[in-house]
Short mmCIF file of C-alpha atoms and ligand atoms in Angstrom, two decimals:
data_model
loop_
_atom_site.label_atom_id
_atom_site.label_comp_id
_atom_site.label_asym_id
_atom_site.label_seq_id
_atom_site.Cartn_x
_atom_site.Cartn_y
_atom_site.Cartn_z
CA UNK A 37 16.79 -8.33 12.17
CA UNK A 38 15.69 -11.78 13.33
CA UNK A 39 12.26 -13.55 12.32
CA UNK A 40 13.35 -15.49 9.92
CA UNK A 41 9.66 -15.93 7.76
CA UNK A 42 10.06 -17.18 4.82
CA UNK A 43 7.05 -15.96 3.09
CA UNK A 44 9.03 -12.11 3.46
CA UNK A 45 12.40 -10.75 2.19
CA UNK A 46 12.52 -7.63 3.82
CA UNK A 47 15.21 -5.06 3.30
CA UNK A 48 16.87 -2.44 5.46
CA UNK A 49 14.32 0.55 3.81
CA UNK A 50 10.98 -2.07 3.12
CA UNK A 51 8.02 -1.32 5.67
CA UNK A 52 8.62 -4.42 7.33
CA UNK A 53 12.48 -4.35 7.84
CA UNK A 54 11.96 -0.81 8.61
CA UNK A 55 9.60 -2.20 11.61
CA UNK A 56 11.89 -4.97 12.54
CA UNK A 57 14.70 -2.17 12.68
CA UNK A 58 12.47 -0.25 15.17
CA UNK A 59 11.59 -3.36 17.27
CA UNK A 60 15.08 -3.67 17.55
CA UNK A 61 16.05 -0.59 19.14
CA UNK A 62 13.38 -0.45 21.71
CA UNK A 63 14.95 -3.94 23.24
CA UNK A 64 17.34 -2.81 25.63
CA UNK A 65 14.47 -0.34 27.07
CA UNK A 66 12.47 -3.30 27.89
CA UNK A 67 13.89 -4.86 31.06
CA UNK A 68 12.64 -8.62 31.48
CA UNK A 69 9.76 -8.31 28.99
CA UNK A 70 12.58 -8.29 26.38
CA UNK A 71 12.37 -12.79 26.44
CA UNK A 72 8.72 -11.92 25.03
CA UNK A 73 10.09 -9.63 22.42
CA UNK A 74 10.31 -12.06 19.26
CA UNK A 75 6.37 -11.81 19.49
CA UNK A 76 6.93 -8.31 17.95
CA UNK A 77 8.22 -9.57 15.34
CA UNK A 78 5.86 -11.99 13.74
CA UNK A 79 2.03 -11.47 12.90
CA UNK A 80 0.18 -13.37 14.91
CA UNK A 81 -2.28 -14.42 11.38
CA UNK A 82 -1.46 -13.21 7.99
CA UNK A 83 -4.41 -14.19 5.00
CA UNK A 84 -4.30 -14.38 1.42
CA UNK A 85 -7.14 -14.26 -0.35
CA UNK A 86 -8.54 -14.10 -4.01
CA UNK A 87 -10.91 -11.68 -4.88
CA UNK A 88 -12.57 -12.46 -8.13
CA UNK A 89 -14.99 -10.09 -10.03
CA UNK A 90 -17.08 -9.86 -13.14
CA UNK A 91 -15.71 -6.45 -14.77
CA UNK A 92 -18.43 -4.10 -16.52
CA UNK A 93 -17.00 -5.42 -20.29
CA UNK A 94 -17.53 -8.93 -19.28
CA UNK A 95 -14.50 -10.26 -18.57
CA UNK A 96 -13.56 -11.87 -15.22
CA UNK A 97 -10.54 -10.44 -12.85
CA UNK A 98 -8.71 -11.34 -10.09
CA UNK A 99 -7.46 -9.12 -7.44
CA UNK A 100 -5.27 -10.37 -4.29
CA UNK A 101 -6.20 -9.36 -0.69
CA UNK A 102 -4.79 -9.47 2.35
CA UNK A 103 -5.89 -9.32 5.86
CA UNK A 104 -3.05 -9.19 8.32
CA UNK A 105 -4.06 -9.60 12.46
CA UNK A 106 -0.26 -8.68 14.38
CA UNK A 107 -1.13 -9.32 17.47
CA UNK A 108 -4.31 -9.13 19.33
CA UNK A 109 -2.75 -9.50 23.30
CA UNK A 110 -4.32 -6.21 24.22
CA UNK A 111 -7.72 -6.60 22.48
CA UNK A 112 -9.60 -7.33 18.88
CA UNK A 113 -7.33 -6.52 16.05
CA UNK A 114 -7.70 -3.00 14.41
CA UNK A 115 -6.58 -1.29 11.30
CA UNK A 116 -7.43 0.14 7.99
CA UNK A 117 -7.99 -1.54 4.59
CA UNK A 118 -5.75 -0.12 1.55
CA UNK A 119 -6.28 0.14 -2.28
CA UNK A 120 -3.50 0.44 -3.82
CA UNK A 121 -1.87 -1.23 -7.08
CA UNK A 122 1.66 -1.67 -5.37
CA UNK A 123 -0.25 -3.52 -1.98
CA UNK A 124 2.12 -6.25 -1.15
CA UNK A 125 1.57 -8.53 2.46
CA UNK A 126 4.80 -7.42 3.54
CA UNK A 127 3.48 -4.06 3.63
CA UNK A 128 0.46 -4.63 5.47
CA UNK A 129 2.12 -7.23 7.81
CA UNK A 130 4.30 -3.41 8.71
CA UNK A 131 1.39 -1.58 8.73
CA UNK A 132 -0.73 -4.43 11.08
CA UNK A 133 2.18 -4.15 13.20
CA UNK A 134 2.31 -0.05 13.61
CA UNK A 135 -1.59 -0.36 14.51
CA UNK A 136 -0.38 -2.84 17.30
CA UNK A 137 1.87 -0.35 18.41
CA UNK A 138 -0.12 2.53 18.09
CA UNK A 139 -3.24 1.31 19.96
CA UNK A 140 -1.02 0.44 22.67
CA UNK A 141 0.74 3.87 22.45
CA UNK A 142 -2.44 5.94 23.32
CA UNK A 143 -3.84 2.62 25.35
CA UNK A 144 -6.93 1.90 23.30
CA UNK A 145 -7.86 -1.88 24.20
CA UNK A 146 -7.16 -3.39 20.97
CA UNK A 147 -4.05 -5.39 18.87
CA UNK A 148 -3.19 -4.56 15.89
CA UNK A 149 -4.29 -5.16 12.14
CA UNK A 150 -4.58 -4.10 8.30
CA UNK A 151 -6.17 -5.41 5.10
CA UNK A 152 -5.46 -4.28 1.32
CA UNK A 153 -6.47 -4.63 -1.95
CA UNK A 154 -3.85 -4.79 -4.73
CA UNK A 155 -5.93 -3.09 -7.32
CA UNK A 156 -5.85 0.89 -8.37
CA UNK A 157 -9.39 1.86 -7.75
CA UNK A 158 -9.16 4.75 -9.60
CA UNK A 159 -9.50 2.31 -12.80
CA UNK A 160 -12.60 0.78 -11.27
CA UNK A 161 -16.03 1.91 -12.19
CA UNK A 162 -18.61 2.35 -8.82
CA UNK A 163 -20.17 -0.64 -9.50
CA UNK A 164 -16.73 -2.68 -9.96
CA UNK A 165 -15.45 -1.28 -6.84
CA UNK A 166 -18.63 -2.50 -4.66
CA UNK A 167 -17.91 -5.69 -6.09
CA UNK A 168 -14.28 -6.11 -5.43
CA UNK A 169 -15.31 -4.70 -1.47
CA UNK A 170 -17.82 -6.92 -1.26
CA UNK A 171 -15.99 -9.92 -2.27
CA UNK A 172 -13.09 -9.21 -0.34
CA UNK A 173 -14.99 -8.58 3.06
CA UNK A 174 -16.83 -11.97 2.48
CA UNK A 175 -13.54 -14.03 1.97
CA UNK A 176 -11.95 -11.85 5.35
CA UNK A 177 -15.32 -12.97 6.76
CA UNK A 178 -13.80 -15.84 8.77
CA UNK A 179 -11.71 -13.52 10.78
CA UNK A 180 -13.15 -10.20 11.02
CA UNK A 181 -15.94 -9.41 13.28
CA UNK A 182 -16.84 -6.77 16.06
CA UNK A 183 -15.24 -8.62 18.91
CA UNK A 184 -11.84 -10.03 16.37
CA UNK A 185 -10.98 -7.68 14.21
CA UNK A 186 -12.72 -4.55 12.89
CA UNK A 187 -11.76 -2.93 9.82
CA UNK A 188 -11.43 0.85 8.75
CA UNK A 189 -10.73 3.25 5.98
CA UNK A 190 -7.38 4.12 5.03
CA UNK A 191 -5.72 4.88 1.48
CA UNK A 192 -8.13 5.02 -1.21
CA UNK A 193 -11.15 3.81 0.93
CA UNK A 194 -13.67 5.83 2.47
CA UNK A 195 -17.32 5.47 4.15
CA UNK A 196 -19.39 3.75 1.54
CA UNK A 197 -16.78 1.40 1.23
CA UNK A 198 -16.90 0.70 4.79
CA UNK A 199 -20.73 0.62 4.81
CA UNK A 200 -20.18 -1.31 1.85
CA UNK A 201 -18.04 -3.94 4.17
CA UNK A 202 -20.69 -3.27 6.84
CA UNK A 203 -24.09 -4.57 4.88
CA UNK A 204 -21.50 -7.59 3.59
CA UNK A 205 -20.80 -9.09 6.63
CA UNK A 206 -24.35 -8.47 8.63
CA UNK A 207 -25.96 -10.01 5.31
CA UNK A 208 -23.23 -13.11 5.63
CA UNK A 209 -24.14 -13.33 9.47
CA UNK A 210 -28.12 -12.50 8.97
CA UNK A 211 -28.11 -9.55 11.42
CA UNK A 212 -26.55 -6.03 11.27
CA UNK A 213 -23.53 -6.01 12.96
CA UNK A 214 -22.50 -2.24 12.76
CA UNK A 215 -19.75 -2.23 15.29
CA UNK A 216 -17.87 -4.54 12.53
CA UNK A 217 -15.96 -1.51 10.40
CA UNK A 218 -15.66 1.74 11.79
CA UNK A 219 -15.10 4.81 10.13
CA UNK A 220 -18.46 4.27 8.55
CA UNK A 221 -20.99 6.93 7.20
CA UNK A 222 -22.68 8.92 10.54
CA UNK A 223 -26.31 7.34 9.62
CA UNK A 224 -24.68 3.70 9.78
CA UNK A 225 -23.53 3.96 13.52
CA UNK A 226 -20.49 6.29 12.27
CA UNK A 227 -19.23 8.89 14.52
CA UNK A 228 -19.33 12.56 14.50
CA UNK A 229 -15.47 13.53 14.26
CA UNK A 230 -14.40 10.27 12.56
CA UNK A 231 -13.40 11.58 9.10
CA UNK A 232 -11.20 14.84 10.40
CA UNK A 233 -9.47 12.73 13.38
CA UNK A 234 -6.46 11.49 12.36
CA UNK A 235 -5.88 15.52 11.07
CA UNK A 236 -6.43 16.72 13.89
CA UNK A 237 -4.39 14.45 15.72
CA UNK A 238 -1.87 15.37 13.82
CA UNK A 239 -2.59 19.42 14.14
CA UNK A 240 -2.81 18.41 18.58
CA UNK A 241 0.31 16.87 18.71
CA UNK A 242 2.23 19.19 16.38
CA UNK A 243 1.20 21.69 17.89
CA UNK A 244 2.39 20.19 21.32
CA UNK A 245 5.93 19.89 19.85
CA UNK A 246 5.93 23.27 18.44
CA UNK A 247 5.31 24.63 21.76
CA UNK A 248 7.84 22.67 23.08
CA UNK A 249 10.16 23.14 20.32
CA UNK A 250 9.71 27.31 21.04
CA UNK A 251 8.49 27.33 17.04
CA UNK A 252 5.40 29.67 16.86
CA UNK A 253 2.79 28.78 14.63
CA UNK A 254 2.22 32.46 13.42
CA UNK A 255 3.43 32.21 10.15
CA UNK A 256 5.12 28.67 10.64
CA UNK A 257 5.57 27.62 6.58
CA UNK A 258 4.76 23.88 6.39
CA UNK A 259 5.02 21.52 3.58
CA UNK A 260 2.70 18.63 3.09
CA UNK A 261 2.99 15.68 1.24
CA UNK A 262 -0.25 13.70 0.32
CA UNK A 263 -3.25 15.88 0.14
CA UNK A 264 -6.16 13.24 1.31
CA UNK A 265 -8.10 13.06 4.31
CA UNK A 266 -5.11 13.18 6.81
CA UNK A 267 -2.92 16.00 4.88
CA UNK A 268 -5.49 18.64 3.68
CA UNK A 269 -7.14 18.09 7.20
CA UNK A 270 -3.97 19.04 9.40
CA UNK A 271 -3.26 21.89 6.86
CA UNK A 272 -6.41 23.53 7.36
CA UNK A 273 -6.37 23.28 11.37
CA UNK A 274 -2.43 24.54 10.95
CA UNK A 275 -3.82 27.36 8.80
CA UNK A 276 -6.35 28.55 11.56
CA UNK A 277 -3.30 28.26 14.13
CA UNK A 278 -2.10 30.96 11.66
CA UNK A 279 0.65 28.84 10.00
CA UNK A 280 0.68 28.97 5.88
CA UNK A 281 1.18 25.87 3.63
CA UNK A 282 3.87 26.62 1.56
CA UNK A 283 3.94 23.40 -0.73
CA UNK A 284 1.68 20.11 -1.26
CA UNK A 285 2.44 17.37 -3.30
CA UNK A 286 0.11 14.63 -4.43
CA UNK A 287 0.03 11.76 -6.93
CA UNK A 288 -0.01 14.05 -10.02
CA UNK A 289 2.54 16.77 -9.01
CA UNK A 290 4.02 19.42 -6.36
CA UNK A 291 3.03 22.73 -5.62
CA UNK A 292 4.79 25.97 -4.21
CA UNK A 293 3.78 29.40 -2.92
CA UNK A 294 5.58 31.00 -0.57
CA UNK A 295 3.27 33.32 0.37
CA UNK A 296 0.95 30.60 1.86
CA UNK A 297 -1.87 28.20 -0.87
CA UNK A 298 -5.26 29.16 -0.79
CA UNK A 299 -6.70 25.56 0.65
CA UNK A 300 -10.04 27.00 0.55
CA UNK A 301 -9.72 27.07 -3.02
CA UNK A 302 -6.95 23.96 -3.35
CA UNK A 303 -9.10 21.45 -1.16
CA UNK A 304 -12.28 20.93 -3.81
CA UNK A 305 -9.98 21.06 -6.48
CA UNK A 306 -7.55 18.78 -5.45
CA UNK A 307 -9.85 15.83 -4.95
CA UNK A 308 -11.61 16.37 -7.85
CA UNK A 309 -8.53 16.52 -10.04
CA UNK A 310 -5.38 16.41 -8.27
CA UNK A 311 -3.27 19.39 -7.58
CA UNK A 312 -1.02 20.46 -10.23
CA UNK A 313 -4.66 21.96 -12.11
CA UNK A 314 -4.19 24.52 -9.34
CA UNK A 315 -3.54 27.98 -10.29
CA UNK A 316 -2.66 29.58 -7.10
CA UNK A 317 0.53 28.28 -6.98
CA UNK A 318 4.00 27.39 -9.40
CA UNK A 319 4.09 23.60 -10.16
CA UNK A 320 7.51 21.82 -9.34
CA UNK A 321 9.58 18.79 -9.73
CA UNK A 322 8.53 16.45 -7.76
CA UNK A 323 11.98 15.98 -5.98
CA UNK A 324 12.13 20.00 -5.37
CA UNK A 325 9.40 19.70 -2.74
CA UNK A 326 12.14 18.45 -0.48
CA UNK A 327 14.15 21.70 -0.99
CA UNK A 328 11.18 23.98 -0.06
CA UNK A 329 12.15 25.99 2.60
CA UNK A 330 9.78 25.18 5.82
CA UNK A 331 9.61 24.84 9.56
CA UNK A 332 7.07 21.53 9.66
CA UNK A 333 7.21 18.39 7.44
CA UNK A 334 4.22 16.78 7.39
CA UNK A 335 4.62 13.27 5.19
CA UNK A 336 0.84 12.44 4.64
CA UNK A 337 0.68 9.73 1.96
CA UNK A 338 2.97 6.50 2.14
CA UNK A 339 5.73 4.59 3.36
CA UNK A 340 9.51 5.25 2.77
CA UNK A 341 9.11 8.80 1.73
CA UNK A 342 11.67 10.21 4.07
CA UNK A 343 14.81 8.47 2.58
CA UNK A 344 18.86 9.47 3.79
CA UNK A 345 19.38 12.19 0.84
CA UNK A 346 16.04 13.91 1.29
CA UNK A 347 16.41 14.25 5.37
CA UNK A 348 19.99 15.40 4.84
CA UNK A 349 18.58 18.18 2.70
CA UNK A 350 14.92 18.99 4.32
CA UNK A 351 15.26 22.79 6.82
CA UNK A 352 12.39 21.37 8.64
CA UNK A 353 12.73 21.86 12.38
CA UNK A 354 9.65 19.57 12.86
CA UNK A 355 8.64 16.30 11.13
CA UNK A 356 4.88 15.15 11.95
CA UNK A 357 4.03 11.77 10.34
CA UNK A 358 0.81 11.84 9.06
CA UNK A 359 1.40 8.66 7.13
CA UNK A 360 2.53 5.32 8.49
CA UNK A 361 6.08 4.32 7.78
CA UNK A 362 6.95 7.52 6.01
CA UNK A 363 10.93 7.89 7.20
CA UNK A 364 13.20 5.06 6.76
CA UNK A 365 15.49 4.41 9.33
CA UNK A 366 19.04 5.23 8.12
CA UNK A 367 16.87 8.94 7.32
CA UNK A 368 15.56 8.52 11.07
CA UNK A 369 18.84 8.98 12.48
CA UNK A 370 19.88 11.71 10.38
CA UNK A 371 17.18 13.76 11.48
CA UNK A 372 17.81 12.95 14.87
CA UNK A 373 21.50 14.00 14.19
CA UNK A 374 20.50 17.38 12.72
CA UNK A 375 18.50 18.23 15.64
CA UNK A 376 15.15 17.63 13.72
CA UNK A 377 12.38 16.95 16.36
CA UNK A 378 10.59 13.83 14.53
CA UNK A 379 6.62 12.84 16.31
CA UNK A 380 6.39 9.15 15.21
CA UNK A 381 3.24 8.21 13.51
CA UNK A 382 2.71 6.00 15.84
CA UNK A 383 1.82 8.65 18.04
CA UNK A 384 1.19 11.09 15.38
CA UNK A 385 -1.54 9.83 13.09
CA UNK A 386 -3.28 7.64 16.25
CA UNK A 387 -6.34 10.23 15.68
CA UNK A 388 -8.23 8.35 13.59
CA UNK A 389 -8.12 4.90 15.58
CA UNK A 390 -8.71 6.73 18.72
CA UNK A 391 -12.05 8.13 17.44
CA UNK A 392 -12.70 4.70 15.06
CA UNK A 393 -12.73 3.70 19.15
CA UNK A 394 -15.14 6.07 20.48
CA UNK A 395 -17.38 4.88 17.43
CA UNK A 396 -17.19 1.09 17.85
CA UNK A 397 -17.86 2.44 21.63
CA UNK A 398 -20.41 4.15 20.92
CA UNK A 399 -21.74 1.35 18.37
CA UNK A 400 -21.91 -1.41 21.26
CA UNK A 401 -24.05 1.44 23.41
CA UNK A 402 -26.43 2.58 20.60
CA UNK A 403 -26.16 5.71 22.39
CA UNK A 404 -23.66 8.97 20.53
CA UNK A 405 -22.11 11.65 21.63
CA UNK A 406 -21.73 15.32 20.25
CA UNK A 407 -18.65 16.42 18.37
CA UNK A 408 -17.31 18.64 21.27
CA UNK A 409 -17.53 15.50 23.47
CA UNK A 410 -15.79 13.85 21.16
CA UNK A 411 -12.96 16.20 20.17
CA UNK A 412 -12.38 17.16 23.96
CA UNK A 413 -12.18 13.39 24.53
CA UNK A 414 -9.69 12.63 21.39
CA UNK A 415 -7.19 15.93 22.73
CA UNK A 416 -7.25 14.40 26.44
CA UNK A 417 -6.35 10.80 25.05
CA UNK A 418 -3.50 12.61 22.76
CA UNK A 419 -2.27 14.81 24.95
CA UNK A 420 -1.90 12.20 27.75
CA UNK A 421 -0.04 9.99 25.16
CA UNK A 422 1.92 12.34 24.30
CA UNK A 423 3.16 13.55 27.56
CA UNK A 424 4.31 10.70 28.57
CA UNK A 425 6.03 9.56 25.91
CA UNK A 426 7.92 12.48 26.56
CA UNK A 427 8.43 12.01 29.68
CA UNK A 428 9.86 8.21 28.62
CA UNK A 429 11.94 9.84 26.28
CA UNK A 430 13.81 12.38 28.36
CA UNK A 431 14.10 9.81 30.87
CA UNK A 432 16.32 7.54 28.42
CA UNK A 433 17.59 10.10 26.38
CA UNK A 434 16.04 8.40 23.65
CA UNK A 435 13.92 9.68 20.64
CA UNK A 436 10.44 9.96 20.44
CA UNK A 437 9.91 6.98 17.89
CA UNK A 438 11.62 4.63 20.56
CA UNK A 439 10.46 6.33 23.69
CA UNK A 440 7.01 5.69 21.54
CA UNK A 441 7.66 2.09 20.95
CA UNK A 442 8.91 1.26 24.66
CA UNK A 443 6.11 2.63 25.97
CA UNK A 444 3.64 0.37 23.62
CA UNK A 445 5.63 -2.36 23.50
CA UNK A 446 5.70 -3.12 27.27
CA UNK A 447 1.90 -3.03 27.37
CA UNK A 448 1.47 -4.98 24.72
CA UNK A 449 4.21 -7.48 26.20
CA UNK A 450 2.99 -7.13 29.93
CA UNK A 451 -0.07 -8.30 28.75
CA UNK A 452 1.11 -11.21 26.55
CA UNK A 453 3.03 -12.08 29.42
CA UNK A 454 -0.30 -11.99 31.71
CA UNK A 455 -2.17 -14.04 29.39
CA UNK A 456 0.62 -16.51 28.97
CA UNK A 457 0.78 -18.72 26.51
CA UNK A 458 -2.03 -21.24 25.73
CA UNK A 459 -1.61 -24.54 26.00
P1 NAD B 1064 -6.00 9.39 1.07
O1 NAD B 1064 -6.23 8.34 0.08
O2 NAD B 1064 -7.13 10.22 1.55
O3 NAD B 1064 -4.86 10.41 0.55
C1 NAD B 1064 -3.60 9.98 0.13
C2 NAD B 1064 -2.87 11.17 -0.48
O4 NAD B 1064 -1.54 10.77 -0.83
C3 NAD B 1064 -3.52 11.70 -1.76
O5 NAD B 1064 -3.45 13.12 -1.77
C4 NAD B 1064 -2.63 11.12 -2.86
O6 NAD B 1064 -2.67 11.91 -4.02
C5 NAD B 1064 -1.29 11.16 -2.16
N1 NAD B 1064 -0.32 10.30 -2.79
C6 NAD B 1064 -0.47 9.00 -3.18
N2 NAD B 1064 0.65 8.55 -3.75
C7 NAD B 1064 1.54 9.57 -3.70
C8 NAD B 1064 2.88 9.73 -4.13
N3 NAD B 1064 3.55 8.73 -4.72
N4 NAD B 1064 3.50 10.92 -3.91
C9 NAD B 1064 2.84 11.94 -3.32
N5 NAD B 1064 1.57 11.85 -2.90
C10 NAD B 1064 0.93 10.68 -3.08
O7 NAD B 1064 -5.26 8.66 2.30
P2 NAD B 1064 -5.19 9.12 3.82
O8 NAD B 1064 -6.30 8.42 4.55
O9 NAD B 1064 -5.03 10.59 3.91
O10 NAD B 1064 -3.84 8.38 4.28
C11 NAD B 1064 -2.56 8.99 4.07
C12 NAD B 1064 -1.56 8.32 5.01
O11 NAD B 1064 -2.02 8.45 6.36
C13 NAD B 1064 -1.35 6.82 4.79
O12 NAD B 1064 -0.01 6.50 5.10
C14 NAD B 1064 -2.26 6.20 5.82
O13 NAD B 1064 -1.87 4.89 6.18
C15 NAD B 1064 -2.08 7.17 6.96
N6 NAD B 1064 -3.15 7.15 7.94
C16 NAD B 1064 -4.46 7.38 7.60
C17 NAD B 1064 -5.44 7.39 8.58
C18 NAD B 1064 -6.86 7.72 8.29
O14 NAD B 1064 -7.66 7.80 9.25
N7 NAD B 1064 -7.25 7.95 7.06
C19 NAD B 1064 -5.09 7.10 9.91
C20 NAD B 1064 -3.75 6.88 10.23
C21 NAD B 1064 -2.79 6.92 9.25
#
């Protein structure tokens, strides 16, 4: 695997040695930019920090955060923030690293980064949670900013937090500086399009594949996992393609209906409560929902979902990762085996940073643009990616992760190579 960090014991299935695993097989694809290649494989500034808070009983807690910046060759770092109670910096030194590789894939002029919170926000109160986003943004302060890294939502954050993050950094720098987070509410310098981009993403290059693949999406059955802003969203565009869910799972259960779930009526309920309290559907063992007969897998929630056992069992003809990290690489090659067309999420999901783009654009400018601009701008950028990545991939023979990652990768080395190396 090579990089030999100490701070990190990653393993063959981890999000990081999953990463290295995929560094390693784009390699041989990358001519005389491969003597730049270790940079891949070691974030370029990784930060600890403590984020102490004054709970609502009283007491005082402390919460680690992390703020990971991969590698910023190509532009400012970019990439979401996490909540989550099993946050760990290995995990968002993989997750920095897919945003380097993504940004390059669709050729936005950034590098790639991620933050997190190790906390489960769902036990915070509103006030509690300001506090803990407040805190953290003011100790990422010293290496965050419009023009170094910029921030974004990702799982279990959303706009307030950002504007949250927003008003903490202008007020630390005595200005507003709104082009700092994007993926901020529209009144705060967000963008039209922001929250249902990295959905529709999703739905544009699925729906690429399908065509490619010869799958109609007239009555397609497609089973989601993780039923938050990127899931539910590419459900519902798949459901006007004419496609039917046919199972979702989220954190409190799985769902089946072969007939096709009522998301009109699932949607509301499943962010107020969670999904199994829906009654349009049979509830199921979580470990069934790999069984469900479908023709699209869409993994929309978290890393290392997609494990050897469950691809050797899934009838999916197409796997579209919603989620970062979401098929391990043993499970990778299985698919590929079994004839299972996979889109990488570094292709798939890159949605939501291209349009977290257009608004940090459109920040700088003071000047926005309509949502049809917007959307016809986010398809052109996909599409484009996409084509040629296919292109790169029947060229080599090679699958669309790596065809994926040997596109990126050479930009993002070509340019490190460019730039050389200071002193
Ligand atoms: P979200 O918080 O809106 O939704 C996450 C969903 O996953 C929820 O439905 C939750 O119930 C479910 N979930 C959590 N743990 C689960 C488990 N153990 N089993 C099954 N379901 C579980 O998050 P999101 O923004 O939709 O992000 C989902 C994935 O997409 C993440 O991997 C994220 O990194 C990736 N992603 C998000 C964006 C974005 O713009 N939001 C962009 C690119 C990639």
């Amino acid at each position: 695997m090579g990089a030999d960090l100490s701070y990190v014991h990653p393993t063959a299935n981890s999000p990081w040695g999953t990463y290295l695993s995929q560094v390693d097989r784009v390699v041989p694809y990358l001519g005389d930019l491969a003597r730049w290649a270790e940079t891949l494989k070691r974030p370029k500034r990784a930060l600890i920090v403590d984020v102490p808070i004054e709970m609502d009983n009283g007491t005082i807690a402390h919460f680690e955060g992390f703020r990971v910046q991969h590698n910023m060759s190509r532009g400012p770092g970019k990439g979401g923030v996490r909540f989550h109670p099993d946050v760990t910096l290995e995990e968002v030194m993989a997750l920095s690293a897919w945003m380097t590789v993504k940004t390059a894939a669709v050729n936005l002029p950034y590098g790639g980064a991620k933050g997190g919170i190790r906390v489960d926000p769902k036990k915070l109160s509103q006030k509690e949670l300001e506090k803990i986003t407040r805190r953290y943004t003011s100790e990422i302060g010293i290496i965050i900013g419009p023009h170094t890294d910029i921030p974004a939502p990702d799982v279990n954050t959303n706009a307030q937090i950002m504007a949250w993050m927003m008003d903490t950094y202008s007020m630390n720098i005595g200005g507003t500086a709104t082009g700092v987070v994007t993926g901020k509410p529209l009144h705060l310098g967000g963008s039209l399009g922001r929250v249902k981009a990295t959905g529709r993403g999703v739905f544009v290059t699925g729906r690429e594949a399908a065509r490619r693949l010869g799958l109609d999406l007239r009555g397609a059955r497609i089973a989601v996992q993780g039923f938050g802003n990127v899931g539910s969203v590419a459900a519902e565009l798949f459901v006007e393609a004419g496609a039917k869910i046919v199972s979702v799972q989220d954190h409190t259960g799985t769902i089946v209906n072969e007939n096709g779930l009522d998301l009109k009526a699932l949607i509301p309920l499943s962010r107020a409560d969670g999904l199994v309290s829906f009654k349009g559907g049979d509830v199921i063992a979580n470990e069934a929902f790999w069984d469900v007969a479908c023709d699209i897998l869409i993994p929309a929630a978290l890393e290392g979902q997609i494990t050897a056992e469950r691809a050797k069992k899934t009838t999916a003809k197409l796997v579209l990762e919603g989620a970062n990290g979401p098929t391990v690489p043993v499970a990778d090659d299985i698919l590929a085996e079994r004839g299972v067309l996979v889109v990488p999420d570094v292709i798939c999901n890159a949605g939501g940073v291209t349009v977290s783009y257009f608004e940090w654009v459109q920040d700088f400018s003071s000047f926005f643009w309509d949502e049809d601009e917007i959307n016809v701008r986010l398809d052109r950028i996909m599409m484009n990616a996409l084509n040629n990545i296919w292109d790169t991939a029947d060229k080599h023979k090679i699958t669309l992760r790596t065809a994926t990652f040997a596109v990126a990768c050479e930009r993002i080395l070509m340019a490190r190579q460019e730039r050389g190396l200071y002193p």
